[in-house]
Short mmCIF file of C-alpha atoms and ligand atoms in Angstrom, two decimals:
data_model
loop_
_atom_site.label_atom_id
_atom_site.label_comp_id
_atom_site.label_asym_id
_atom_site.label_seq_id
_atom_site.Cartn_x
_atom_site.Cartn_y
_atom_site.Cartn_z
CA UNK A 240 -64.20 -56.63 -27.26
CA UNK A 241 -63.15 -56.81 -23.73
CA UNK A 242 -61.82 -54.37 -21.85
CA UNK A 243 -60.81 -54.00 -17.95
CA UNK A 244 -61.84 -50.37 -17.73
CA UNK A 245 -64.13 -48.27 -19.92
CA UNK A 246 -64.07 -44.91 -19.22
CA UNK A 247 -66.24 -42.24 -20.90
CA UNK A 248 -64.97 -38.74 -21.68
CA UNK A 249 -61.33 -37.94 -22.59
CA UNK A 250 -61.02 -34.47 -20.40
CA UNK A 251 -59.32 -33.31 -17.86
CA UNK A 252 -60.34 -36.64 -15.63
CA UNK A 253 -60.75 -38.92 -17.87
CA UNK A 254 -57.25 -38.78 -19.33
CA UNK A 255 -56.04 -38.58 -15.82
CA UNK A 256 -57.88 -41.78 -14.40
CA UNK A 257 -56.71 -43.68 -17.89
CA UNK A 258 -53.01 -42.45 -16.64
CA UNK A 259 -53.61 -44.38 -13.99
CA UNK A 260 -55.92 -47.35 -14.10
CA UNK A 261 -53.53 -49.42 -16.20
CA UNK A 262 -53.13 -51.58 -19.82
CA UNK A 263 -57.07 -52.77 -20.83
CA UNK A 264 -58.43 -49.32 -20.47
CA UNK A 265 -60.33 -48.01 -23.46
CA UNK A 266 -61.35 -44.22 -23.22
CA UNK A 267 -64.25 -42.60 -25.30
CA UNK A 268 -65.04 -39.41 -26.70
CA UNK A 269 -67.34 -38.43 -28.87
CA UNK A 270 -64.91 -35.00 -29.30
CA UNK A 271 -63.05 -35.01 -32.38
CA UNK A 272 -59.90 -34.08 -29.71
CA UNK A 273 -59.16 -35.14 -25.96
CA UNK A 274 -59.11 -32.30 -23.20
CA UNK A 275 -60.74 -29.51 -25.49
CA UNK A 276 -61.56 -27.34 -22.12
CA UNK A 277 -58.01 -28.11 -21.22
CA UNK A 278 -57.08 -26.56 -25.06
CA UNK A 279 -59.19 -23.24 -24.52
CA UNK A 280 -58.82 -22.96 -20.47
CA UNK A 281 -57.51 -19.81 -18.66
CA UNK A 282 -57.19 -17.53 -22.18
CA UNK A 283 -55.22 -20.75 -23.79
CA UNK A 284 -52.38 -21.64 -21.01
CA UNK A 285 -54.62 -23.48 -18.29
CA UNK A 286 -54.50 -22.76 -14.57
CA UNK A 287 -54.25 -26.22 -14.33
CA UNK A 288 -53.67 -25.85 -10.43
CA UNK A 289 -53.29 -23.34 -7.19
CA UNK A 290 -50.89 -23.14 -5.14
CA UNK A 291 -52.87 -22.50 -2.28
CA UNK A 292 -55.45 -25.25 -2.88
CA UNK A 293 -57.25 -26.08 0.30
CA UNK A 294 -60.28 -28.18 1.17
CA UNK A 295 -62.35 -25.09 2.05
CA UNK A 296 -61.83 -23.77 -1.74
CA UNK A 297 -64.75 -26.19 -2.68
CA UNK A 298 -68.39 -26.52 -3.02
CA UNK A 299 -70.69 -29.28 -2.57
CA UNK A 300 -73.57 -30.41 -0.13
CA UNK A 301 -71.22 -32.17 1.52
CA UNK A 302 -67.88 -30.23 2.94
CA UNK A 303 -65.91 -33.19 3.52
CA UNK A 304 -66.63 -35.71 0.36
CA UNK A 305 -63.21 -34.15 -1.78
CA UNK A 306 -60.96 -33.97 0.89
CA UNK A 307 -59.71 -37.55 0.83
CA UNK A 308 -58.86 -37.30 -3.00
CA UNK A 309 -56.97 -33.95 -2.61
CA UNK A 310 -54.87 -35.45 0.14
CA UNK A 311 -53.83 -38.10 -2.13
CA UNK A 312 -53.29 -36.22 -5.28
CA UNK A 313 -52.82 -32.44 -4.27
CA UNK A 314 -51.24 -29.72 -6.61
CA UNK A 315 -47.80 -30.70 -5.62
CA UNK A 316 -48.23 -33.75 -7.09
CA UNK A 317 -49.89 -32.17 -10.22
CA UNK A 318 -47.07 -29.63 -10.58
CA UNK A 319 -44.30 -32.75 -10.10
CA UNK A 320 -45.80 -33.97 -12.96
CA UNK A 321 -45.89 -30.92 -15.15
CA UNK A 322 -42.11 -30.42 -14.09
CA UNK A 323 -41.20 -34.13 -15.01
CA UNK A 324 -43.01 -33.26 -18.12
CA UNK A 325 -40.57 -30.00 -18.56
CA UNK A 326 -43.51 -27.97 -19.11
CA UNK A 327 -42.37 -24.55 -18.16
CA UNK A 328 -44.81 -22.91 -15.95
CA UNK A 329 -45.23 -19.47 -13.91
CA UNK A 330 -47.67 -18.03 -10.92
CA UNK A 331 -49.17 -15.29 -12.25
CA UNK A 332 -51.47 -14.20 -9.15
CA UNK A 333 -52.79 -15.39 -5.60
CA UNK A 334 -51.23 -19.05 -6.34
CA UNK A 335 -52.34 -19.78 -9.80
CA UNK A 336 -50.54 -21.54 -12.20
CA UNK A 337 -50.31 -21.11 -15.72
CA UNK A 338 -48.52 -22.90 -18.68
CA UNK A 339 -45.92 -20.53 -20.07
CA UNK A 340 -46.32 -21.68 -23.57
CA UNK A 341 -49.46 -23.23 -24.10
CA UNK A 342 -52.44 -25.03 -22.56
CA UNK A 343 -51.88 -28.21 -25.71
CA UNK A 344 -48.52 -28.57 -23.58
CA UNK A 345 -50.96 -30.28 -20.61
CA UNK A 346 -52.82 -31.89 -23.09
CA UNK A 347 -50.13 -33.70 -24.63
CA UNK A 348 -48.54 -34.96 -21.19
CA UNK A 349 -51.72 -36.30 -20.37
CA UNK A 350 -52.09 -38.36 -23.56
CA UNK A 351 -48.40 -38.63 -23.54
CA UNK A 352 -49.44 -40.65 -19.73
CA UNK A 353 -52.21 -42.82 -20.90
CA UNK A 354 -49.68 -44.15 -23.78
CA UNK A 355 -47.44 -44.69 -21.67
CA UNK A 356 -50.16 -46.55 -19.17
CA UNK A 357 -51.20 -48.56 -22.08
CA UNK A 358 -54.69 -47.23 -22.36
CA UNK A 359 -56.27 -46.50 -25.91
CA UNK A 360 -58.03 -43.98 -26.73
CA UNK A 361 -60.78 -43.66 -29.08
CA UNK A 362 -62.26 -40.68 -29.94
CA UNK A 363 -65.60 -39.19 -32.36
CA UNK A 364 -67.17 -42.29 -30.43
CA UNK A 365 -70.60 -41.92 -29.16
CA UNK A 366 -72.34 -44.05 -26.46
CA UNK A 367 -75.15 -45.30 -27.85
CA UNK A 368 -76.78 -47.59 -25.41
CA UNK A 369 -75.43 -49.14 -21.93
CA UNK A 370 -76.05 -52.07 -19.81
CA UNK A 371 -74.85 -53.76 -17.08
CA UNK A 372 -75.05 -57.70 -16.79
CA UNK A 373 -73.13 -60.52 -15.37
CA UNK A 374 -70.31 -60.12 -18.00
CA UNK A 375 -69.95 -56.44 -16.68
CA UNK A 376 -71.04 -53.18 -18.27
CA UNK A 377 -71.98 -53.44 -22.06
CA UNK A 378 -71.39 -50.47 -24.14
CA UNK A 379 -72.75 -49.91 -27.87
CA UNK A 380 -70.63 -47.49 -29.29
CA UNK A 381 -70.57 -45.84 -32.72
CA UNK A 382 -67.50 -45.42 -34.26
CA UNK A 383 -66.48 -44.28 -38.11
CA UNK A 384 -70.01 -45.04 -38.41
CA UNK A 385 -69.90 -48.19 -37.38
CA UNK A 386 -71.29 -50.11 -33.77
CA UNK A 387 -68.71 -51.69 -31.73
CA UNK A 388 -69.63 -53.33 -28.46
CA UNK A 389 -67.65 -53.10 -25.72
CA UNK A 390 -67.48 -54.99 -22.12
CA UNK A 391 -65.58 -53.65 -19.50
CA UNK A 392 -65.38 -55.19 -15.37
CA UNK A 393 -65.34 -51.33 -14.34
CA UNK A 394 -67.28 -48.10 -16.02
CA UNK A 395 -65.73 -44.54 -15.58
CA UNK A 396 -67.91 -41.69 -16.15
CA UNK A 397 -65.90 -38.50 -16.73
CA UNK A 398 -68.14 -36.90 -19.17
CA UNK A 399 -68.13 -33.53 -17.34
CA UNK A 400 -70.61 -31.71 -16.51
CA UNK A 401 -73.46 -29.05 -18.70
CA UNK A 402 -71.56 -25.73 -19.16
CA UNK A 403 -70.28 -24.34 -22.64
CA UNK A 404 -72.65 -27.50 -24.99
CA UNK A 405 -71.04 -25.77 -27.62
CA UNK A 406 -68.05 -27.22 -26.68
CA UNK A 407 -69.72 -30.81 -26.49
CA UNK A 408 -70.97 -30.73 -22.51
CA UNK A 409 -73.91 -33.28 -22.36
CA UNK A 410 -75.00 -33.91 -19.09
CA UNK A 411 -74.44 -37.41 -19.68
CA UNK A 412 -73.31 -38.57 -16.58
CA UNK A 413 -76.83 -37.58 -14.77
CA UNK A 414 -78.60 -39.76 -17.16
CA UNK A 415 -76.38 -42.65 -16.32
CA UNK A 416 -76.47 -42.06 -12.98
CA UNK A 417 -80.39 -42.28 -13.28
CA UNK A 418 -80.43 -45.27 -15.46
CA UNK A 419 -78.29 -46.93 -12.32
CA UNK A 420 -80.74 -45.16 -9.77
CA UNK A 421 -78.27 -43.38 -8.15
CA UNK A 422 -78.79 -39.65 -6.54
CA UNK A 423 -78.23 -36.39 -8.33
CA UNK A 424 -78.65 -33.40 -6.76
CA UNK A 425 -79.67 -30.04 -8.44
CA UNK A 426 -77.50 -28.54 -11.30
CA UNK A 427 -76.87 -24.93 -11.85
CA UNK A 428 -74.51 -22.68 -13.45
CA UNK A 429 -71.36 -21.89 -11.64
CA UNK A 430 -68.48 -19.39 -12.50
CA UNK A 431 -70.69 -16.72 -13.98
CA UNK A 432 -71.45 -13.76 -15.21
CA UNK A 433 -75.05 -12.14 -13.99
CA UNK A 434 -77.31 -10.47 -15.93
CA UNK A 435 -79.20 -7.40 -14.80
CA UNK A 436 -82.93 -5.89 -16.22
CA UNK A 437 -82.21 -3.56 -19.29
CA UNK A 438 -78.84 -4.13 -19.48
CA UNK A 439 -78.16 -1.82 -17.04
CA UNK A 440 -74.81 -1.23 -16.81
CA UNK A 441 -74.39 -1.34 -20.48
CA UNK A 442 -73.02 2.08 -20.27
CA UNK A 443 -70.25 0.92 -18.40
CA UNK A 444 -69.43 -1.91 -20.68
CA UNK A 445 -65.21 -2.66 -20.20
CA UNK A 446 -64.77 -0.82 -17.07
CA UNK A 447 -62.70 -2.81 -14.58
CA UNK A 448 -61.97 -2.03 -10.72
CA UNK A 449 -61.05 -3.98 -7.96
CA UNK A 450 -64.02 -4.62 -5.33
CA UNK A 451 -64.71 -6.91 -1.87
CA UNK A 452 -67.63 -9.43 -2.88
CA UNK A 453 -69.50 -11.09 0.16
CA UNK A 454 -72.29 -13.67 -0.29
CA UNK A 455 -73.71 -16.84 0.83
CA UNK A 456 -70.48 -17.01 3.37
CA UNK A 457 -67.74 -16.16 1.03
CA UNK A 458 -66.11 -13.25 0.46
CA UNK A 459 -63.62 -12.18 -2.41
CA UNK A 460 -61.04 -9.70 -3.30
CA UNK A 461 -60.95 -9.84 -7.09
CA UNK A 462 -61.27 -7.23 -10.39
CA UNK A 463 -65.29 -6.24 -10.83
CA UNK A 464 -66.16 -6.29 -14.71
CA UNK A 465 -68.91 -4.03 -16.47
CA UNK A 466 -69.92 -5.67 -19.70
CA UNK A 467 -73.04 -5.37 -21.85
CA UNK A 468 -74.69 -7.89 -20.59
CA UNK A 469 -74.26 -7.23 -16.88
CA UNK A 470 -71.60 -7.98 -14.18
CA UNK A 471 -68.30 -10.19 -14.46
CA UNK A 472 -64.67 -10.15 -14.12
CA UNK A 473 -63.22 -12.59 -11.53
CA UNK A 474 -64.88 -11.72 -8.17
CA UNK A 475 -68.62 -12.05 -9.87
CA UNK A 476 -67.57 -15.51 -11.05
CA UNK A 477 -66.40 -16.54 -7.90
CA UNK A 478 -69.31 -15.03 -5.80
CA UNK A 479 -72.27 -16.64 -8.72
CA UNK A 480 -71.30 -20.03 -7.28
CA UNK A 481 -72.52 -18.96 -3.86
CA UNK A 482 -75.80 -16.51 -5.55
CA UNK A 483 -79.22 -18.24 -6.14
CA UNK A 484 -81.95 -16.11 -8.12
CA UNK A 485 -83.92 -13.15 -6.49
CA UNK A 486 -80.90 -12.73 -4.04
CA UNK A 487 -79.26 -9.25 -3.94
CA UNK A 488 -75.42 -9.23 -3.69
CA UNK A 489 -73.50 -6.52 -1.90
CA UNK A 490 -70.04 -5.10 -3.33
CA UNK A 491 -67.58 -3.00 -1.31
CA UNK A 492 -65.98 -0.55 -4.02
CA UNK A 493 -63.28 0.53 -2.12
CA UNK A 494 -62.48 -1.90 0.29
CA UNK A 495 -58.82 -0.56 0.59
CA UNK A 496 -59.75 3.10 1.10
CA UNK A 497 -61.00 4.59 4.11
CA UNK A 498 -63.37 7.13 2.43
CA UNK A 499 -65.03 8.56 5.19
CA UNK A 500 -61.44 9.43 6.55
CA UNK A 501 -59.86 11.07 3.36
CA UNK A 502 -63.08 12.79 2.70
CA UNK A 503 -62.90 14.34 6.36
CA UNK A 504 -59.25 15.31 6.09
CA UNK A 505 -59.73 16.59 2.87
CA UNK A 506 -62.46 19.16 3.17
CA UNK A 507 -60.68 20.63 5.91
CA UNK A 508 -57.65 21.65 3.56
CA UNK A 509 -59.59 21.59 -0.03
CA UNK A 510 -62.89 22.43 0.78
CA UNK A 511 -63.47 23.32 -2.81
CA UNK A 512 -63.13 20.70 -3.96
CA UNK A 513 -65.69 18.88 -6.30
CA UNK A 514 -66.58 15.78 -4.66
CA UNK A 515 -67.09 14.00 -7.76
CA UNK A 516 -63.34 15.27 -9.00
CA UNK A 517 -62.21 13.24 -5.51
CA UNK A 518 -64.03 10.01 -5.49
CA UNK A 519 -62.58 9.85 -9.49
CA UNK A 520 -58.94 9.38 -7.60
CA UNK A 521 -60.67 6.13 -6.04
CA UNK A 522 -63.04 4.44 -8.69
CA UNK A 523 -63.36 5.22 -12.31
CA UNK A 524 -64.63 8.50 -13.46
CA UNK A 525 -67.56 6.58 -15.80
CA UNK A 526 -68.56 4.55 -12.66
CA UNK A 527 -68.44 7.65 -10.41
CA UNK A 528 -70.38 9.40 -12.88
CA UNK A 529 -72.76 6.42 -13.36
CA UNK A 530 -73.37 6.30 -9.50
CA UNK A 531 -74.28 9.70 -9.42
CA UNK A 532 -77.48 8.63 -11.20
CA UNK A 533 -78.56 7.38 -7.81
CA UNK A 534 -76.31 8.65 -5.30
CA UNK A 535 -76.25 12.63 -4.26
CA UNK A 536 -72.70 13.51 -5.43
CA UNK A 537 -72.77 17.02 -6.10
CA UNK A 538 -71.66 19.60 -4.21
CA UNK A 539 -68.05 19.99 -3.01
CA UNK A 540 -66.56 18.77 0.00
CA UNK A 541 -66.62 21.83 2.33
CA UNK A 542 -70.32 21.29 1.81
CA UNK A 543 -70.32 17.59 3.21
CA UNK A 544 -71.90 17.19 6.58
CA UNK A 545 -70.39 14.48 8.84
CA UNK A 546 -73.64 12.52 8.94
CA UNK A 547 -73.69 12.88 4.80
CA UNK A 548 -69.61 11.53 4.42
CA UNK A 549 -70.34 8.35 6.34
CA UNK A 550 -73.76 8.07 4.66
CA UNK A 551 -71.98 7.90 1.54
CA UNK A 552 -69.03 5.73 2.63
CA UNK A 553 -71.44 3.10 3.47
CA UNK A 554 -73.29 3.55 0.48
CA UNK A 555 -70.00 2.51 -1.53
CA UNK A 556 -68.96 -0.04 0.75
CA UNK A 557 -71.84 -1.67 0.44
CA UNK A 558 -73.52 -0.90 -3.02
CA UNK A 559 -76.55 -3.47 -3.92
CA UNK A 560 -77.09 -5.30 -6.83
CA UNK A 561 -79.89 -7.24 -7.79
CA UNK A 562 -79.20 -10.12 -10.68
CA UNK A 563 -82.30 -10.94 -12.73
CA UNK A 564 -80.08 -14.46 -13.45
CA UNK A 565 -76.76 -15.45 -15.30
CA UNK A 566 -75.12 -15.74 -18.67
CA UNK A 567 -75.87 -19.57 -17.81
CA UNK A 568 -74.46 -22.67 -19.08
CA UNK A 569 -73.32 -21.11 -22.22
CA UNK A 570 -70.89 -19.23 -20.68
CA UNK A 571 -70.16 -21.08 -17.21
CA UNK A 572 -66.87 -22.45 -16.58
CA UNK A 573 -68.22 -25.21 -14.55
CA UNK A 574 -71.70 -27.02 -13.17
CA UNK A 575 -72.75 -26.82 -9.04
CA UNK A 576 -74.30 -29.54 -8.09
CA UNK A 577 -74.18 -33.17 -9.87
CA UNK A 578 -74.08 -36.40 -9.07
CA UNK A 579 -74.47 -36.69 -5.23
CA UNK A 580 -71.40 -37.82 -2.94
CA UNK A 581 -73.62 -39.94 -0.53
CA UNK A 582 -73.68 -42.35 -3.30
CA UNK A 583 -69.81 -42.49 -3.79
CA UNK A 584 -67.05 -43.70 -1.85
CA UNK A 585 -64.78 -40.52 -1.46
CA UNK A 586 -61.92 -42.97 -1.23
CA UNK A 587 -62.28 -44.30 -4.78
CA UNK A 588 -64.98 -42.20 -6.54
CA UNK A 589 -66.78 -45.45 -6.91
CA UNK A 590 -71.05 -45.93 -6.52
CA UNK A 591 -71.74 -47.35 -3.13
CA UNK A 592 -74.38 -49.14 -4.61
CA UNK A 593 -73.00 -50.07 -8.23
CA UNK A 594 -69.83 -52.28 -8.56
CA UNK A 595 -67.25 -51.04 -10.72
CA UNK A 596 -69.34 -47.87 -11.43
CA UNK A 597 -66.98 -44.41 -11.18
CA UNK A 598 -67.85 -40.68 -11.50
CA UNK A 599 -65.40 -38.34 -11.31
CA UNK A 600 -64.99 -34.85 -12.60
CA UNK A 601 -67.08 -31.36 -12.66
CA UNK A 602 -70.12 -34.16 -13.33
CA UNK A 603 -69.74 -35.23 -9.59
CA UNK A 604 -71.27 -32.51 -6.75
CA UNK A 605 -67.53 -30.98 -6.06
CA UNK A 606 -67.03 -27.39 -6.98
CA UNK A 607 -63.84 -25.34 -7.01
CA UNK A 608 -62.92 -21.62 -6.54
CA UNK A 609 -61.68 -20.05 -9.93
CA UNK A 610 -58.01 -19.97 -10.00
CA UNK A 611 -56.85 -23.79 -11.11
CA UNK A 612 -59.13 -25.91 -8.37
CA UNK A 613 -61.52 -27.26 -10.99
CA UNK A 614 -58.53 -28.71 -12.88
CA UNK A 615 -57.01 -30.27 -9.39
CA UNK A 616 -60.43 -31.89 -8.60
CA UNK A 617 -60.66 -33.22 -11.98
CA UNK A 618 -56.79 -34.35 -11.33
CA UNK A 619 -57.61 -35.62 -8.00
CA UNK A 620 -60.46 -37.37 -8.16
CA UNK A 621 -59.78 -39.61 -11.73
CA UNK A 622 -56.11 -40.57 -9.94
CA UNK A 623 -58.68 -41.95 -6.69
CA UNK A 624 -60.37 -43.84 -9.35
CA UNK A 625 -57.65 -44.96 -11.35
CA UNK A 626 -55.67 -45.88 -8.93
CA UNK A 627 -58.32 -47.37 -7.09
CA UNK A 628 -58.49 -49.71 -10.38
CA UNK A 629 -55.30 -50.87 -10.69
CA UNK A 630 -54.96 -51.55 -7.01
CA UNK A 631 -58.40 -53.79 -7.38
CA UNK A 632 -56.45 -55.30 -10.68
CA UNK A 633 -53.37 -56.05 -9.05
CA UNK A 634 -54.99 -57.80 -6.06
CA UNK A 635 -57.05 -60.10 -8.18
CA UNK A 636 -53.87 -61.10 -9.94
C1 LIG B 890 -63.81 -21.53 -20.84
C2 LIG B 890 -63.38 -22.35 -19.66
C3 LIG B 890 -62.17 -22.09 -19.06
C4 LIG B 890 -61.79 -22.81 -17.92
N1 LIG B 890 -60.59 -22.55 -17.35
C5 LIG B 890 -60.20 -23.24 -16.25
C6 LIG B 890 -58.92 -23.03 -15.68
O1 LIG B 890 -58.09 -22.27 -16.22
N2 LIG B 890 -58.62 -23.72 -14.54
C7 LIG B 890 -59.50 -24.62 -13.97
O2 LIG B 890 -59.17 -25.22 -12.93
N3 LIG B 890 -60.68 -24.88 -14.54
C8 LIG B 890 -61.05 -24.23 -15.66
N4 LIG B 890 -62.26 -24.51 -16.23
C9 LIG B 890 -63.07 -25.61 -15.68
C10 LIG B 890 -62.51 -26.95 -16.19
O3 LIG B 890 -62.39 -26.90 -17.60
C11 LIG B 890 -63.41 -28.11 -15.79
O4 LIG B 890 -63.63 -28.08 -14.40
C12 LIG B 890 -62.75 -29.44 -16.15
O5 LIG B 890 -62.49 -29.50 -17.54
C13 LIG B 890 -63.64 -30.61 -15.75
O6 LIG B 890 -62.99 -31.79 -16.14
P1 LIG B 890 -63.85 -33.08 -16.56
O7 LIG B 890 -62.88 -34.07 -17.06
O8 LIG B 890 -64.77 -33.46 -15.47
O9 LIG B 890 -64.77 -32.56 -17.75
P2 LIG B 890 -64.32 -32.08 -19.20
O10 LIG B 890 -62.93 -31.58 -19.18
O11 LIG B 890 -65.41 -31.20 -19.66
O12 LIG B 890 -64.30 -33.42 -20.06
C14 LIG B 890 -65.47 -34.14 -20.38
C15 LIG B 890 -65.21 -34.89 -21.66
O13 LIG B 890 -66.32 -35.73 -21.92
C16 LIG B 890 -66.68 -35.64 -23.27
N5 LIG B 890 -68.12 -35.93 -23.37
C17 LIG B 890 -69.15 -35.21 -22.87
N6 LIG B 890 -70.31 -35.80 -23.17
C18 LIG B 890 -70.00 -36.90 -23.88
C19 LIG B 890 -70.77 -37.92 -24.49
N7 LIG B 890 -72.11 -37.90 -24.43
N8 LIG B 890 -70.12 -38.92 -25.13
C20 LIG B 890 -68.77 -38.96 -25.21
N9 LIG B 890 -67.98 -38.01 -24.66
C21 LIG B 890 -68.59 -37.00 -24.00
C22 LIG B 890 -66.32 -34.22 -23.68
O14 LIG B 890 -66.10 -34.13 -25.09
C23 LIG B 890 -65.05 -33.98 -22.87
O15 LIG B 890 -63.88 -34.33 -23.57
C24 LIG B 890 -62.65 -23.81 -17.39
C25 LIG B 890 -63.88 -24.09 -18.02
C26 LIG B 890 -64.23 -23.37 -19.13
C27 LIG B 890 -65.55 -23.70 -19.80
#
């Protein structure tokens, strides 16, 4: 069998670049269902974009590679799409979009798209061996069982990348990569919750409170999350993809209070006041009374020295933490790192060095923010490559 495009993995790119790339495109997955991260993504209604998607929400050795795909397909397009699709659809904070109903509403105008395009879609189909020769790239695929062998002129790998393997992540596209001797840089968990020695804020487990993260060059104003295991909630996700192991990170816990200030003013006209009974107006009375393991908050606030207020305003704006690692892939919304840009045009997501060879996807080295920007890279960069396919097509004739 024959086909003009083979493209591997039926997720969020994969359907997208089979949307695109035009009739004689077969798309694999060895998933019993296409877009299964779509299905479970942001609590079941997808963020499937952000509103205020910019190039500088990414990661990636290098800080230009994703820009020329996001110029071409950016969330407006994405949210055209959804609208044409009358999907209704809300912002529910700092530009992220949700699905009103339900996430399977994406999924089915994607597959809804590649019908339309003419592309077929096979799925519990697993890649058993692949070569490239003069007839193109040769797949042996297994399918009800049975092998099938399949050429195709171009190959599009949008297997993903290796978080959640529970919900089929392989890591295929670094093998295939190899096997074609192109670069891969180093993978690591992104999007992640961090683990601390003895589970030490166990006691704190479901306690939530908003926090300024800075790390690595980023900063964040998002929700801070106490769980048994350690630290998450939105701004330790966000600030993992910038952490590497034996680095401390330091959290601001009330980076919209001016402490030192209402402390001041405060034990001039209620000097007897407890001072733990004050900070528990600012931060949570289990986190105040957790901090007091370490930090000297007795006393009341007529007894507070100048020099002992600031001390302890800087102690809260800058509390340190110390991961001993992360939750890892098992829990990680996405993979850092991948397969390396300097082998890729950023034009068409093809190999520079491979004809007809595509990545695209969390398997290529382009990280987003949380908040929808994994979703518009995955949009983004399978329309460069599909596109990119039926433009090549329609040239040849
Ligand atoms: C729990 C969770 C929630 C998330 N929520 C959001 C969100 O709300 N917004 C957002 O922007 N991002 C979110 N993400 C990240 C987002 O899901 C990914 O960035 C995105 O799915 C990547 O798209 P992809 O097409 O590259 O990979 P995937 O969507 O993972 O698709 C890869 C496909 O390849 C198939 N595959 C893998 N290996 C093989 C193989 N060996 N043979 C055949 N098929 C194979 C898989 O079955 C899968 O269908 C979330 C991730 C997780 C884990």
């Amino acid at each position: 069998m024959h086909y003009t495009t083979l493209i591997l993995g039926a997720g969020a790119a994969g359907l997208m670049a089979a949307a695109q790339a035009g009739p004689g495109t077969l798309l694999v997955d060895h998933a019993r269902a296409p877009g299964e991260k779509i299905r479970i993504s942001g609590g079941g209604r997808c963020n499937f974009t952000n509103m205020h998607c910019d190039f500088g929400n990414f990661l990636g050795a290098n800080p230009h590679f994703h820009k020329s795909a996001l110029s071409r397909y950016s969330q407006w397009d994405f949210l055209d799409l959804v609208q044409r699709h009358n999907i209704p659809w809300h912002e529910k904070t700092l530009g992220q979009l949700f699905c009103d109903r339900s996430a399977r509403d994406i999924v089915a105008m994607l597959v809804a798209e590649t019908q339309a395009a003419g592309a077929t879609l096979w799925l519990q189909t697993r890649l058993r061996d692949l070569s490239r020769t003069d007839a193109g790239f040769v797949a042996s695929l297994e399918r009800d069982g049975r092998s099938v062998t399949v050429t195709a002129d171009n190959l599009v790998v949008a297997t993903g990348g290796k978080s959640i393997p529970k919900m089929g992540a392989t890591g295929m596209a670094y093998d295939i990569a190899r096997q074609f001797n192109m670069p891969v840089t180093e993978t690591r968990p992104g999007l992640v919750p961090l683990t601390f020695p003895e589970n030490r804020f166990a006691p704190l487990a479901g306690v939530a409170t908003p926090v300024r993260i800075c790390h690595g060059g980023a900063s964040f104003d998002e929700a801070l999350l106490f769980t048994h295991r350690g630290l998450s909630g939105p701004a330790i996700l966000q600030i993992s993809s910038y952490w590497t192991e034996s680095e401390s990170i330091s959290i601001d816990l009330l980076p919209t209070t001016a402490l030192a200030r209402i402390l001041r003013d405060k034990r001039r006209v209620e000097g007897r006041r407890n001072l733990t009974t004050e900070l528990t107006q600012h931060l949570p009375s289990r986190l105040v009374e957790f901090l007091g393991q370490t930090l000297d908050l007795k006393g009341n606030l007529g007894d507070l020295s100048d020099a002992r207020i600031e001390s302890l305003a800087t102690a809260l704006g800058s509390w340190t933490v110390m991961p001993n690692g992360s939750e890892g892939y098992r829990t990680a919304e996405v993979t850092l790192g991948g397969i390396d840009t300097a082998g890729l045009s950023s034009a068409s997501m093809m190999s520079k060095t491979v004809p007809g060879l595509y990545f695209i996807g969390e398997a290529v080295d382009v990280t987003g923010w949380l908040g929808g920007y994994n979703f518009q890279w995955a949009w983004a960069s399978g329309h460069a490559a599909g596109t990119a396919i039926r433009t090549a097509q329609a040239r040849a004739g």
